[in-house]
mmCIF file with all atom_site columns, C-alpha atoms and ligand atoms in Angstrom:
data_model
loop_
_atom_site.group_PDB
_atom_site.id
_atom_site.type_symbol
_atom_site.label_atom_id
_atom_site.label_alt_id
_atom_site.label_comp_id
_atom_site.label_asym_id
_atom_site.label_entity_id
_atom_site.label_seq_id
_atom_site.pdbx_PDB_ins_code
_atom_site.Cartn_x
_atom_site.Cartn_y
_atom_site.Cartn_z
_atom_site.occupancy
_atom_site.B_iso_or_equiv
_atom_site.pdbx_formal_charge
_atom_site.auth_seq_id
_atom_site.auth_comp_id
_atom_site.auth_asym_id
_atom_site.auth_atom_id
_atom_site.pdbx_PDB_model_num
ATOM   1   C CA  . MET A 1 1   ? 4.162   39.460 -21.352 1.00 73.00 ? 1   MET A CA  1
ATOM   2   C CA  . ALA A 1 2   ? 3.169   36.306 -19.506 1.00 77.00 ? 2   ALA A CA  1
ATOM   3   C CA  . GLU A 1 3   ? -0.549  35.750 -19.190 1.00 91.00 ? 3   GLU A CA  1
ATOM   4   C CA  . LEU A 1 4   ? -2.906  34.564 -16.491 1.00 96.00 ? 4   LEU A CA  1
ATOM   5   C CA  . ILE A 1 5   ? -5.135  31.971 -18.156 1.00 97.00 ? 5   ILE A CA  1
ATOM   6   C CA  . VAL A 1 6   ? -8.196  30.650 -16.385 1.00 97.00 ? 6   VAL A CA  1
ATOM   7   C CA  . ILE A 1 7   ? -9.460  27.319 -17.706 1.00 97.00 ? 7   ILE A CA  1
ATOM   8   C CA  . SER A 1 8   ? -12.955 26.443 -16.545 1.00 95.00 ? 8   SER A CA  1
ATOM   9   C CA  . ALA A 1 9   ? -15.455 23.845 -17.699 1.00 94.00 ? 9   ALA A CA  1
ATOM   10  C CA  . PRO A 1 10  ? -18.357 21.853 -16.370 1.00 90.00 ? 10  PRO A CA  1
ATOM   11  C CA  . SER A 1 11  ? -17.079 19.048 -14.163 1.00 82.00 ? 11  SER A CA  1
ATOM   12  C CA  . GLY A 1 12  ? -16.309 16.000 -16.343 1.00 81.00 ? 12  GLY A CA  1
ATOM   13  C CA  . THR A 1 13  ? -15.282 17.978 -19.422 1.00 87.00 ? 13  THR A CA  1
ATOM   14  C CA  . GLY A 1 14  ? -11.646 16.956 -19.093 1.00 88.00 ? 14  GLY A CA  1
ATOM   15  C CA  . LYS A 1 15  ? -10.097 20.336 -18.329 1.00 91.00 ? 15  LYS A CA  1
ATOM   16  C CA  . SER A 1 16  ? -7.439  18.896 -15.999 1.00 90.00 ? 16  SER A CA  1
ATOM   17  C CA  . THR A 1 17  ? -6.186  16.623 -18.800 1.00 93.00 ? 17  THR A CA  1
ATOM   18  C CA  . VAL A 1 18  ? -6.013  19.587 -21.173 1.00 96.00 ? 18  VAL A CA  1
ATOM   19  C CA  . CYS A 1 19  ? -4.071  21.642 -18.586 1.00 95.00 ? 19  CYS A CA  1
ATOM   20  C CA  . ALA A 1 20  ? -1.663  18.765 -17.900 1.00 94.00 ? 20  ALA A CA  1
ATOM   21  C CA  . GLN A 1 21  ? -0.972  18.396 -21.644 1.00 97.00 ? 21  GLN A CA  1
ATOM   22  C CA  . LEU A 1 22  ? -0.360  22.128 -22.064 1.00 97.00 ? 22  LEU A CA  1
ATOM   23  C CA  . VAL A 1 23  ? 2.242   22.078 -19.290 1.00 96.00 ? 23  VAL A CA  1
ATOM   24  C CA  . LYS A 1 24  ? 3.857   18.998 -20.810 1.00 97.00 ? 24  LYS A CA  1
ATOM   25  C CA  . GLN A 1 25  ? 4.020   20.410 -24.329 1.00 97.00 ? 25  GLN A CA  1
ATOM   26  C CA  . PHE A 1 26  ? 4.991   24.033 -23.688 1.00 97.00 ? 26  PHE A CA  1
ATOM   27  C CA  . ASP A 1 27  ? 7.943   25.095 -21.543 1.00 97.00 ? 27  ASP A CA  1
ATOM   28  C CA  . ASP A 1 28  ? 6.492   28.554 -21.031 1.00 96.00 ? 28  ASP A CA  1
ATOM   29  C CA  . VAL A 1 29  ? 3.249   27.257 -19.483 1.00 97.00 ? 29  VAL A CA  1
ATOM   30  C CA  . ALA A 1 30  ? 2.841   26.312 -15.826 1.00 96.00 ? 30  ALA A CA  1
ATOM   31  C CA  . VAL A 1 31  ? -0.178  25.417 -13.787 1.00 95.00 ? 31  VAL A CA  1
ATOM   32  C CA  . SER A 1 32  ? -1.083  27.056 -10.514 1.00 94.00 ? 32  SER A CA  1
ATOM   33  C CA  . ILE A 1 33  ? -1.486  24.347 -7.872  1.00 95.00 ? 33  ILE A CA  1
ATOM   34  C CA  . SER A 1 34  ? -4.441  25.185 -5.652  1.00 95.00 ? 34  SER A CA  1
ATOM   35  C CA  . TYR A 1 35  ? -4.806  24.578 -1.936  1.00 97.00 ? 35  TYR A CA  1
ATOM   36  C CA  . THR A 1 36  ? -7.782  22.483 -0.872  1.00 97.00 ? 36  THR A CA  1
ATOM   37  C CA  . THR A 1 37  ? -9.334  21.100 2.267   1.00 98.00 ? 37  THR A CA  1
ATOM   38  C CA  . ARG A 1 38  ? -10.679 18.045 0.456   1.00 97.00 ? 38  ARG A CA  1
ATOM   39  C CA  . LYS A 1 39  ? -8.959  14.674 0.801   1.00 96.00 ? 39  LYS A CA  1
ATOM   40  C CA  . PRO A 1 40  ? -6.811  13.252 -2.028  1.00 97.00 ? 40  PRO A CA  1
ATOM   41  C CA  . ARG A 1 41  ? -8.667  10.951 -4.466  1.00 94.00 ? 41  ARG A CA  1
ATOM   42  C CA  . GLY A 1 42  ? -7.142  7.888  -6.127  1.00 93.00 ? 42  GLY A CA  1
ATOM   43  C CA  . HIS A 1 43  ? -3.541  8.515  -7.130  1.00 93.00 ? 43  HIS A CA  1
ATOM   44  C CA  . GLU A 1 44  ? -3.487  12.221 -6.263  1.00 95.00 ? 44  GLU A CA  1
ATOM   45  C CA  . ARG A 1 45  ? -0.329  13.405 -4.508  1.00 96.00 ? 45  ARG A CA  1
ATOM   46  C CA  . ASP A 1 46  ? 0.248   16.395 -2.270  1.00 97.00 ? 46  ASP A CA  1
ATOM   47  C CA  . GLY A 1 47  ? 1.947   19.218 -4.172  1.00 95.00 ? 47  GLY A CA  1
ATOM   48  C CA  . VAL A 1 48  ? 1.118   17.729 -7.598  1.00 92.00 ? 48  VAL A CA  1
ATOM   49  C CA  . GLU A 1 49  ? -2.650  17.950 -8.224  1.00 90.00 ? 49  GLU A CA  1
ATOM   50  C CA  . TYR A 1 50  ? -3.259  20.087 -5.109  1.00 95.00 ? 50  TYR A CA  1
ATOM   51  C CA  . HIS A 1 51  ? -1.654  21.175 -1.869  1.00 97.00 ? 51  HIS A CA  1
ATOM   52  C CA  . PHE A 1 52  ? -3.844  19.245 0.585   1.00 98.00 ? 52  PHE A CA  1
ATOM   53  C CA  . VAL A 1 53  ? -4.305  21.203 3.815   1.00 98.00 ? 53  VAL A CA  1
ATOM   54  C CA  . ASP A 1 54  ? -6.606  21.014 6.836   1.00 97.00 ? 54  ASP A CA  1
ATOM   55  C CA  . ASP A 1 55  ? -9.227  23.603 7.804   1.00 97.00 ? 55  ASP A CA  1
ATOM   56  C CA  . LYS A 1 56  ? -6.918  25.235 10.328  1.00 98.00 ? 56  LYS A CA  1
ATOM   57  C CA  . GLN A 1 57  ? -4.162  25.817 7.757   1.00 98.00 ? 57  GLN A CA  1
ATOM   58  C CA  . PHE A 1 58  ? -6.700  27.099 5.227   1.00 98.00 ? 58  PHE A CA  1
ATOM   59  C CA  . ASP A 1 59  ? -8.143  29.526 7.828   1.00 98.00 ? 59  ASP A CA  1
ATOM   60  C CA  . SER A 1 60  ? -4.711  30.898 8.612   1.00 98.00 ? 60  SER A CA  1
ATOM   61  C CA  . MET A 1 61  ? -3.928  31.406 4.901   1.00 98.00 ? 61  MET A CA  1
ATOM   62  C CA  . ILE A 1 62  ? -7.160  33.413 4.586   1.00 98.00 ? 62  ILE A CA  1
ATOM   63  C CA  . GLU A 1 63  ? -6.275  35.487 7.678   1.00 98.00 ? 63  GLU A CA  1
ATOM   64  C CA  . ASN A 1 64  ? -2.805  36.220 6.307   1.00 98.00 ? 64  ASN A CA  1
ATOM   65  C CA  . GLY A 1 65  ? -4.237  37.374 2.961   1.00 97.00 ? 65  GLY A CA  1
ATOM   66  C CA  . GLU A 1 66  ? -2.307  34.696 1.085   1.00 97.00 ? 66  GLU A CA  1
ATOM   67  C CA  . PHE A 1 67  ? -5.011  33.897 -1.486  1.00 96.00 ? 67  PHE A CA  1
ATOM   68  C CA  . LEU A 1 68  ? -5.587  35.616 -4.839  1.00 94.00 ? 68  LEU A CA  1
ATOM   69  C CA  . GLU A 1 69  ? -9.036  34.001 -4.583  1.00 94.00 ? 69  GLU A CA  1
ATOM   70  C CA  . TRP A 1 70  ? -10.671 31.168 -2.731  1.00 95.00 ? 70  TRP A CA  1
ATOM   71  C CA  . ALA A 1 71  ? -14.080 29.494 -2.910  1.00 92.00 ? 71  ALA A CA  1
ATOM   72  C CA  . ARG A 1 72  ? -16.225 26.805 -1.410  1.00 91.00 ? 72  ARG A CA  1
ATOM   73  C CA  . VAL A 1 73  ? -16.993 24.050 -3.921  1.00 82.00 ? 73  VAL A CA  1
ATOM   74  C CA  . PHE A 1 74  ? -18.931 20.903 -3.006  1.00 76.00 ? 74  PHE A CA  1
ATOM   75  C CA  . LYS A 1 75  ? -18.630 21.735 0.743   1.00 88.00 ? 75  LYS A CA  1
ATOM   76  C CA  . ARG A 1 76  ? -14.808 21.933 0.530   1.00 95.00 ? 76  ARG A CA  1
ATOM   77  C CA  . ARG A 1 77  ? -12.614 24.971 0.150   1.00 96.00 ? 77  ARG A CA  1
ATOM   78  C CA  . TYR A 1 78  ? -10.193 25.642 -2.705  1.00 95.00 ? 78  TYR A CA  1
ATOM   79  C CA  . GLY A 1 79  ? -7.831  28.581 -3.104  1.00 95.00 ? 79  GLY A CA  1
ATOM   80  C CA  . THR A 1 80  ? -5.060  30.003 -5.260  1.00 94.00 ? 80  THR A CA  1
ATOM   81  C CA  . ALA A 1 81  ? -1.998  31.358 -3.468  1.00 96.00 ? 81  ALA A CA  1
ATOM   82  C CA  . LYS A 1 82  ? -0.766  34.772 -4.657  1.00 95.00 ? 82  LYS A CA  1
ATOM   83  C CA  . SER A 1 83  ? 2.913   33.991 -4.098  1.00 94.00 ? 83  SER A CA  1
ATOM   84  C CA  . ASP A 1 84  ? 2.879   30.879 -6.324  1.00 93.00 ? 84  ASP A CA  1
ATOM   85  C CA  . VAL A 1 85  ? 1.342   32.859 -9.183  1.00 95.00 ? 85  VAL A CA  1
ATOM   86  C CA  . GLU A 1 86  ? 3.741   35.807 -8.899  1.00 95.00 ? 86  GLU A CA  1
ATOM   87  C CA  . LYS A 1 87  ? 6.721   33.461 -8.838  1.00 94.00 ? 87  LYS A CA  1
ATOM   88  C CA  . LEU A 1 88  ? 5.657   31.726 -12.069 1.00 95.00 ? 88  LEU A CA  1
ATOM   89  C CA  . LEU A 1 89  ? 4.868   35.024 -13.824 1.00 95.00 ? 89  LEU A CA  1
ATOM   90  C CA  . SER A 1 90  ? 8.289   36.386 -12.856 1.00 95.00 ? 90  SER A CA  1
ATOM   91  C CA  . GLN A 1 91  ? 9.808   33.331 -14.580 1.00 95.00 ? 91  GLN A CA  1
ATOM   92  C CA  . GLY A 1 92  ? 8.037   34.449 -17.785 1.00 95.00 ? 92  GLY A CA  1
ATOM   93  C CA  . LYS A 1 93  ? 5.509   31.612 -17.728 1.00 96.00 ? 93  LYS A CA  1
ATOM   94  C CA  . ASP A 1 94  ? 1.849   31.753 -18.671 1.00 96.00 ? 94  ASP A CA  1
ATOM   95  C CA  . VAL A 1 95  ? 0.007   30.570 -15.565 1.00 97.00 ? 95  VAL A CA  1
ATOM   96  C CA  . LEU A 1 96  ? -2.977  28.269 -15.994 1.00 97.00 ? 96  LEU A CA  1
ATOM   97  C CA  . PHE A 1 97  ? -5.722  28.160 -13.396 1.00 96.00 ? 97  PHE A CA  1
ATOM   98  C CA  . ASP A 1 98  ? -7.689  24.937 -13.542 1.00 92.00 ? 98  ASP A CA  1
ATOM   99  C CA  . ILE A 1 99  ? -10.565 26.309 -11.481 1.00 91.00 ? 99  ILE A CA  1
ATOM   100 C CA  . ASP A 1 100 ? -14.321 26.580 -11.291 1.00 86.00 ? 100 ASP A CA  1
ATOM   101 C CA  . VAL A 1 101 ? -16.389 29.454 -12.642 1.00 90.00 ? 101 VAL A CA  1
ATOM   102 C CA  . GLN A 1 102 ? -16.672 31.370 -9.351  1.00 88.00 ? 102 GLN A CA  1
ATOM   103 C CA  . GLY A 1 103 ? -12.872 31.297 -9.094  1.00 92.00 ? 103 GLY A CA  1
ATOM   104 C CA  . GLY A 1 104 ? -12.554 32.425 -12.707 1.00 94.00 ? 104 GLY A CA  1
ATOM   105 C CA  . MET A 1 105 ? -14.851 35.401 -12.150 1.00 94.00 ? 105 MET A CA  1
ATOM   106 C CA  . ASN A 1 106 ? -12.982 36.349 -8.958  1.00 94.00 ? 106 ASN A CA  1
ATOM   107 C CA  . ILE A 1 107 ? -9.640  36.267 -10.751 1.00 95.00 ? 107 ILE A CA  1
ATOM   108 C CA  . LYS A 1 108 ? -11.054 38.455 -13.538 1.00 95.00 ? 108 LYS A CA  1
ATOM   109 C CA  . LYS A 1 109 ? -12.220 40.986 -10.915 1.00 95.00 ? 109 LYS A CA  1
ATOM   110 C CA  . ARG A 1 110 ? -8.772  41.177 -9.306  1.00 93.00 ? 110 ARG A CA  1
ATOM   111 C CA  . ARG A 1 111 ? -6.737  40.779 -12.510 1.00 94.00 ? 111 ARG A CA  1
ATOM   112 C CA  . PRO A 1 112 ? -8.853  42.104 -15.430 1.00 94.00 ? 112 PRO A CA  1
ATOM   113 C CA  . GLU A 1 113 ? -6.093  41.286 -17.901 1.00 93.00 ? 113 GLU A CA  1
ATOM   114 C CA  . ALA A 1 114 ? -6.602  37.542 -17.236 1.00 96.00 ? 114 ALA A CA  1
ATOM   115 C CA  . LEU A 1 115 ? -7.740  35.443 -20.214 1.00 97.00 ? 115 LEU A CA  1
ATOM   116 C CA  . LEU A 1 116 ? -10.825 33.375 -19.334 1.00 97.00 ? 116 LEU A CA  1
ATOM   117 C CA  . ILE A 1 117 ? -11.222 30.229 -21.436 1.00 98.00 ? 117 ILE A CA  1
ATOM   118 C CA  . PHE A 1 118 ? -14.251 27.971 -21.106 1.00 98.00 ? 118 PHE A CA  1
ATOM   119 C CA  . ILE A 1 119 ? -13.971 24.380 -22.328 1.00 97.00 ? 119 ILE A CA  1
ATOM   120 C CA  . LEU A 1 120 ? -17.092 22.837 -23.832 1.00 96.00 ? 120 LEU A CA  1
ATOM   121 C CA  . PRO A 1 121 ? -17.882 19.123 -23.766 1.00 93.00 ? 121 PRO A CA  1
ATOM   122 C CA  . PRO A 1 122 ? -18.599 17.695 -27.247 1.00 92.00 ? 122 PRO A CA  1
ATOM   123 C CA  . SER A 1 123 ? -22.096 16.677 -26.100 1.00 91.00 ? 123 SER A CA  1
ATOM   124 C CA  . ILE A 1 124 ? -24.215 16.370 -22.971 1.00 89.00 ? 124 ILE A CA  1
ATOM   125 C CA  . ASP A 1 125 ? -24.325 12.568 -23.354 1.00 88.00 ? 125 ASP A CA  1
ATOM   126 C CA  . GLU A 1 126 ? -20.527 12.479 -23.230 1.00 87.00 ? 126 GLU A CA  1
ATOM   127 C CA  . LEU A 1 127 ? -20.511 14.672 -20.121 1.00 86.00 ? 127 LEU A CA  1
ATOM   128 C CA  . VAL A 1 128 ? -23.052 12.473 -18.318 1.00 84.00 ? 128 VAL A CA  1
ATOM   129 C CA  . HIS A 1 129 ? -21.091 9.387  -19.341 1.00 85.00 ? 129 HIS A CA  1
ATOM   130 C CA  . ARG A 1 130 ? -17.832 10.762 -17.924 1.00 82.00 ? 130 ARG A CA  1
ATOM   131 C CA  . LEU A 1 131 ? -19.452 11.872 -14.683 1.00 79.00 ? 131 LEU A CA  1
ATOM   132 C CA  . THR A 1 132 ? -21.275 8.637  -14.020 1.00 80.00 ? 132 THR A CA  1
ATOM   133 C CA  . HIS A 1 133 ? -18.191 6.502  -14.691 1.00 75.00 ? 133 HIS A CA  1
ATOM   134 C CA  . ARG A 1 134 ? -15.971 8.043  -12.035 1.00 66.00 ? 134 ARG A CA  1
ATOM   135 C CA  . ALA A 1 135 ? -15.633 5.050  -9.757  1.00 64.00 ? 135 ALA A CA  1
ATOM   136 C CA  . THR A 1 136 ? -14.319 7.148  -6.872  1.00 71.00 ? 136 THR A CA  1
ATOM   137 C CA  . GLU A 1 137 ? -17.612 8.931  -6.176  1.00 73.00 ? 137 GLU A CA  1
ATOM   138 C CA  . SER A 1 138 ? -20.926 8.084  -4.561  1.00 79.00 ? 138 SER A CA  1
ATOM   139 C CA  . ALA A 1 139 ? -24.256 8.384  -6.404  1.00 78.00 ? 139 ALA A CA  1
ATOM   140 C CA  . GLN A 1 140 ? -25.039 11.499 -4.386  1.00 81.00 ? 140 GLN A CA  1
ATOM   141 C CA  . GLN A 1 141 ? -21.711 13.136 -5.315  1.00 79.00 ? 141 GLN A CA  1
ATOM   142 C CA  . ILE A 1 142 ? -22.321 12.328 -8.988  1.00 76.00 ? 142 ILE A CA  1
ATOM   143 C CA  . GLN A 1 143 ? -25.803 13.838 -8.791  1.00 77.00 ? 143 GLN A CA  1
ATOM   144 C CA  . SER A 1 144 ? -24.513 17.060 -7.279  1.00 79.00 ? 144 SER A CA  1
ATOM   145 C CA  . ARG A 1 145 ? -21.857 17.234 -10.030 1.00 76.00 ? 145 ARG A CA  1
ATOM   146 C CA  . LEU A 1 146 ? -24.552 16.815 -12.702 1.00 78.00 ? 146 LEU A CA  1
ATOM   147 C CA  . ASP A 1 147 ? -26.531 19.682 -11.169 1.00 82.00 ? 147 ASP A CA  1
ATOM   148 C CA  . ALA A 1 148 ? -23.394 21.803 -10.950 1.00 82.00 ? 148 ALA A CA  1
ATOM   149 C CA  . ALA A 1 149 ? -22.490 20.970 -14.569 1.00 84.00 ? 149 ALA A CA  1
ATOM   150 C CA  . LEU A 1 150 ? -25.732 22.497 -15.789 1.00 85.00 ? 150 LEU A CA  1
ATOM   151 C CA  . ARG A 1 151 ? -25.237 25.678 -13.744 1.00 88.00 ? 151 ARG A CA  1
ATOM   152 C CA  . GLU A 1 152 ? -21.589 25.878 -14.821 1.00 89.00 ? 152 GLU A CA  1
ATOM   153 C CA  . LEU A 1 153 ? -22.418 25.564 -18.526 1.00 93.00 ? 153 LEU A CA  1
ATOM   154 C CA  . GLU A 1 154 ? -24.542 28.698 -18.271 1.00 93.00 ? 154 GLU A CA  1
ATOM   155 C CA  . GLN A 1 155 ? -21.569 30.596 -16.836 1.00 93.00 ? 155 GLN A CA  1
ATOM   156 C CA  . GLY A 1 156 ? -19.616 29.879 -20.028 1.00 95.00 ? 156 GLY A CA  1
ATOM   157 C CA  . ARG A 1 157 ? -21.431 32.871 -21.540 1.00 96.00 ? 157 ARG A CA  1
ATOM   158 C CA  . LYS A 1 158 ? -19.348 35.178 -19.369 1.00 95.00 ? 158 LYS A CA  1
ATOM   159 C CA  . TYR A 1 159 ? -15.990 33.823 -20.545 1.00 97.00 ? 159 TYR A CA  1
ATOM   160 C CA  . ASP A 1 160 ? -13.699 35.564 -23.052 1.00 97.00 ? 160 ASP A CA  1
ATOM   161 C CA  . ALA A 1 161 ? -13.192 32.532 -25.270 1.00 98.00 ? 161 ALA A CA  1
ATOM   162 C CA  . HIS A 1 162 ? -14.447 28.972 -25.816 1.00 98.00 ? 162 HIS A CA  1
ATOM   163 C CA  . VAL A 1 163 ? -12.705 25.736 -26.770 1.00 97.00 ? 163 VAL A CA  1
ATOM   164 C CA  . LEU A 1 164 ? -14.441 22.514 -27.799 1.00 96.00 ? 164 LEU A CA  1
ATOM   165 C CA  . ASN A 1 165 ? -12.929 19.429 -26.177 1.00 95.00 ? 165 ASN A CA  1
ATOM   166 C CA  . ASP A 1 166 ? -13.712 16.986 -28.997 1.00 94.00 ? 166 ASP A CA  1
ATOM   167 C CA  . THR A 1 167 ? -10.221 15.541 -28.624 1.00 95.00 ? 167 THR A CA  1
ATOM   168 C CA  . VAL A 1 168 ? -7.571  16.521 -26.087 1.00 96.00 ? 168 VAL A CA  1
ATOM   169 C CA  . LYS A 1 169 ? -5.150  17.197 -28.950 1.00 97.00 ? 169 LYS A CA  1
ATOM   170 C CA  . ASN A 1 170 ? -7.491  19.714 -30.587 1.00 97.00 ? 170 ASN A CA  1
ATOM   171 C CA  . ALA A 1 171 ? -8.364  21.395 -27.292 1.00 97.00 ? 171 ALA A CA  1
ATOM   172 C CA  . VAL A 1 172 ? -4.676  21.848 -26.427 1.00 98.00 ? 172 VAL A CA  1
ATOM   173 C CA  . LYS A 1 173 ? -4.003  23.313 -29.884 1.00 98.00 ? 173 LYS A CA  1
ATOM   174 C CA  . GLN A 1 174 ? -6.906  25.739 -29.468 1.00 97.00 ? 174 GLN A CA  1
ATOM   175 C CA  . VAL A 1 175 ? -5.802  26.947 -26.013 1.00 97.00 ? 175 VAL A CA  1
ATOM   176 C CA  . ASP A 1 176 ? -2.280  27.490 -27.356 1.00 97.00 ? 176 ASP A CA  1
ATOM   177 C CA  . PHE A 1 177 ? -3.729  29.441 -30.294 1.00 97.00 ? 177 PHE A CA  1
ATOM   178 C CA  . LEU A 1 178 ? -5.830  31.575 -27.939 1.00 97.00 ? 178 LEU A CA  1
ATOM   179 C CA  . ARG A 1 179 ? -2.960  32.454 -25.619 1.00 96.00 ? 179 ARG A CA  1
ATOM   180 C CA  . LYS A 1 180 ? -0.967  33.659 -28.621 1.00 94.00 ? 180 LYS A CA  1
ATOM   181 C CA  . LYS A 1 181 ? -3.942  35.669 -29.872 1.00 95.00 ? 181 LYS A CA  1
ATOM   182 C CA  . ALA A 1 182 ? -4.373  37.235 -26.420 1.00 94.00 ? 182 ALA A CA  1
ATOM   183 C CA  . ARG A 1 183 ? -0.699  38.267 -26.369 1.00 92.00 ? 183 ARG A CA  1
ATOM   184 C CA  . GLN A 1 184 ? -1.184  40.051 -29.708 1.00 93.00 ? 184 GLN A CA  1
ATOM   185 C CA  . ASN A 1 185 ? -4.496  41.570 -28.546 1.00 92.00 ? 185 ASN A CA  1
ATOM   186 C CA  . GLU A 1 186 ? -6.264  39.807 -31.405 1.00 93.00 ? 186 GLU A CA  1
ATOM   187 C CA  . GLU A 1 187 ? -9.933  38.865 -31.431 1.00 94.00 ? 187 GLU A CA  1
ATOM   188 C CA  . LEU A 1 188 ? -10.652 35.669 -29.478 1.00 95.00 ? 188 LEU A CA  1
ATOM   189 C CA  . ILE A 1 189 ? -12.727 32.681 -30.566 1.00 95.00 ? 189 ILE A CA  1
ATOM   190 C CA  . ARG A 1 190 ? -16.187 32.227 -29.101 1.00 96.00 ? 190 ARG A CA  1
ATOM   191 C CA  . LEU A 1 191 ? -18.507 29.283 -29.773 1.00 97.00 ? 191 LEU A CA  1
ATOM   192 C CA  . ASP A 1 192 ? -21.727 30.941 -28.601 1.00 97.00 ? 192 ASP A CA  1
ATOM   193 C CA  . GLU A 1 193 ? -24.034 28.888 -30.799 1.00 97.00 ? 193 GLU A CA  1
ATOM   194 C CA  . LYS A 1 194 ? -22.567 25.565 -29.675 1.00 96.00 ? 194 LYS A CA  1
ATOM   195 C CA  . LEU A 1 195 ? -22.744 26.726 -26.046 1.00 97.00 ? 195 LEU A CA  1
ATOM   196 C CA  . GLU A 1 196 ? -26.441 27.642 -26.352 1.00 96.00 ? 196 GLU A CA  1
ATOM   197 C CA  . ASP A 1 197 ? -27.177 24.254 -27.971 1.00 95.00 ? 197 ASP A CA  1
ATOM   198 C CA  . LEU A 1 198 ? -25.445 22.463 -25.093 1.00 94.00 ? 198 LEU A CA  1
ATOM   199 C CA  . ILE A 1 199 ? -27.325 24.504 -22.491 1.00 93.00 ? 199 ILE A CA  1
ATOM   200 C CA  . ALA A 1 200 ? -30.656 23.687 -24.141 1.00 92.00 ? 200 ALA A CA  1
ATOM   201 C CA  . GLU A 1 201 ? -29.758 19.983 -24.365 1.00 90.00 ? 201 GLU A CA  1
ATOM   202 C CA  . ALA A 1 202 ? -28.570 19.936 -20.740 1.00 88.00 ? 202 ALA A CA  1
ATOM   203 C CA  . ASN A 1 203 ? -31.758 21.611 -19.569 1.00 86.00 ? 203 ASN A CA  1
ATOM   204 C CA  . SER A 1 204 ? -33.888 18.886 -21.076 1.00 83.00 ? 204 SER A CA  1
ATOM   205 C CA  . LYS A 1 205 ? -31.664 15.888 -20.328 1.00 76.00 ? 205 LYS A CA  1
ATOM   206 C CA  . LEU A 1 206 ? -30.110 16.623 -16.937 1.00 69.00 ? 206 LEU A CA  1
ATOM   207 C CA  . ARG A 1 207 ? -33.368 17.764 -15.401 1.00 63.00 ? 207 ARG A CA  1
ATOM   208 C CA  . LEU A 1 208 ? -34.839 14.377 -16.320 1.00 54.00 ? 208 LEU A CA  1
ATOM   209 C CA  . THR A 1 209 ? -32.133 12.553 -14.384 1.00 53.00 ? 209 THR A CA  1
ATOM   210 C CA  . THR A 1 210 ? -32.665 14.589 -11.176 1.00 48.00 ? 210 THR A CA  1
HETATM 211 P P1  . 5GP B 2 .   ? -12.068 18.624 -7.659  1.00 57.97 ? 1   5GP B P1  1
HETATM 212 O O1  . 5GP B 2 .   ? -12.408 18.378 -6.226  1.00 57.97 ? 1   5GP B O1  1
HETATM 213 O O2  . 5GP B 2 .   ? -12.868 17.802 -8.593  1.00 57.97 ? 1   5GP B O2  1
HETATM 214 O O3  . 5GP B 2 .   ? -10.587 18.501 -7.908  1.00 57.97 ? 1   5GP B O3  1
HETATM 215 O O4  . 5GP B 2 .   ? -12.412 20.148 -7.958  1.00 57.97 ? 1   5GP B O4  1
HETATM 216 C C1  . 5GP B 2 .   ? -13.679 20.664 -7.695  1.00 57.97 ? 1   5GP B C1  1
HETATM 217 C C2  . 5GP B 2 .   ? -13.793 22.032 -8.304  1.00 57.97 ? 1   5GP B C2  1
HETATM 218 O O5  . 5GP B 2 .   ? -12.963 22.997 -7.623  1.00 57.97 ? 1   5GP B O5  1
HETATM 219 C C3  . 5GP B 2 .   ? -13.345 22.071 -9.762  1.00 57.97 ? 1   5GP B C3  1
HETATM 220 O O6  . 5GP B 2 .   ? -14.311 22.785 -10.521 1.00 57.97 ? 1   5GP B O6  1
HETATM 221 C C4  . 5GP B 2 .   ? -12.048 22.816 -9.681  1.00 57.97 ? 1   5GP B C4  1
HETATM 222 O O7  . 5GP B 2 .   ? -11.782 23.477 -10.892 1.00 57.97 ? 1   5GP B O7  1
HETATM 223 C C5  . 5GP B 2 .   ? -12.306 23.801 -8.550  1.00 57.97 ? 1   5GP B C5  1
HETATM 224 N N1  . 5GP B 2 .   ? -11.074 24.378 -8.032  1.00 57.97 ? 1   5GP B N1  1
HETATM 225 C C6  . 5GP B 2 .   ? -9.857  23.806 -7.947  1.00 57.97 ? 1   5GP B C6  1
HETATM 226 N N2  . 5GP B 2 .   ? -8.959  24.660 -7.440  1.00 57.97 ? 1   5GP B N2  1
HETATM 227 C C7  . 5GP B 2 .   ? -9.617  25.836 -7.222  1.00 57.97 ? 1   5GP B C7  1
HETATM 228 C C8  . 5GP B 2 .   ? -9.210  27.126 -6.714  1.00 57.97 ? 1   5GP B C8  1
HETATM 229 O O8  . 5GP B 2 .   ? -8.062  27.376 -6.362  1.00 57.97 ? 1   5GP B O8  1
HETATM 230 N N3  . 5GP B 2 .   ? -10.175 28.064 -6.632  1.00 57.97 ? 1   5GP B N3  1
HETATM 231 C C9  . 5GP B 2 .   ? -11.449 27.833 -7.016  1.00 57.97 ? 1   5GP B C9  1
HETATM 232 N N4  . 5GP B 2 .   ? -12.303 28.829 -6.908  1.00 57.97 ? 1   5GP B N4  1
HETATM 233 N N5  . 5GP B 2 .   ? -11.870 26.639 -7.499  1.00 57.97 ? 1   5GP B N5  1
HETATM 234 C C10 . 5GP B 2 .   ? -10.959 25.652 -7.596  1.00 57.97 ? 1   5GP B C10 1
#
C-alpha cells in the first residue's frame, strides 16, 4: 500500500533537495505541494514548489475544510490540501510531505499510519553555515530560523525514524530504504545518540549567536 511519508528537518538541513531527488529517482514517489500565503523566493514558481495564494483564498480553503493540516510558520500560513494527497495515493504513489514539525505531528494525529522521518544535519556548524548563506533573507529572518532550528531539532525525538544528511545521495538511499521497511512493517532506523549530540551542540553554539 502507498505510504504517507512526512519529511521534516531543521530549516537549512536540505530536506527539499532530498525530496526533489526522491521524486526524480522513483516513479512511485510524489511530493505533496503545499499552499502558502508567503511570497515566492528566487526562482520559485507557482504550482511547483508551492501553490502561492493570498490570505482570502487561504481563509476560504480553511472554511471549506480543504486542508489535511495547516500551520502558521514564520508569520505565514502553510497547508496541505486533502484532495491532492488522496489523488496521489489513489495512483499508488508514496506521498512525501516536506513540512515542518507541527505539520508532521498534525498529520500523524489524523493519519496514524503515516511514516515520520526526521533528517539530521551532519553538524551544527554546517547548519549555521547553510542558514547564514541564504542570500534571499534578512539578518532578522536568519536569526529567527536559527532559533527555530534549535527548537525543531528537539522535536526530532518524536519522529519514527532518522536519516543523516551527510550527502544527498546517502540521505535519498536511506529514505528509500525506510519506506520499504515501513511497507514490510519492519523495525525503523533511529539515530537517537547522534540527535542528542546535535541538540547539545546546538544548545551551546546557537544560544551564543542570539
Ligand atoms: P519555507 O518558507 O522555507 O518554504 O518553509 C517554511 C516552513 O514551512 C518549512 O519548515 C516547511 O517545511 C514548512 N511547510 C511547508 N509546507 C507546509 C505545510 O503544508 N504545512 C506545514 N505545517 N508546514 C509546511
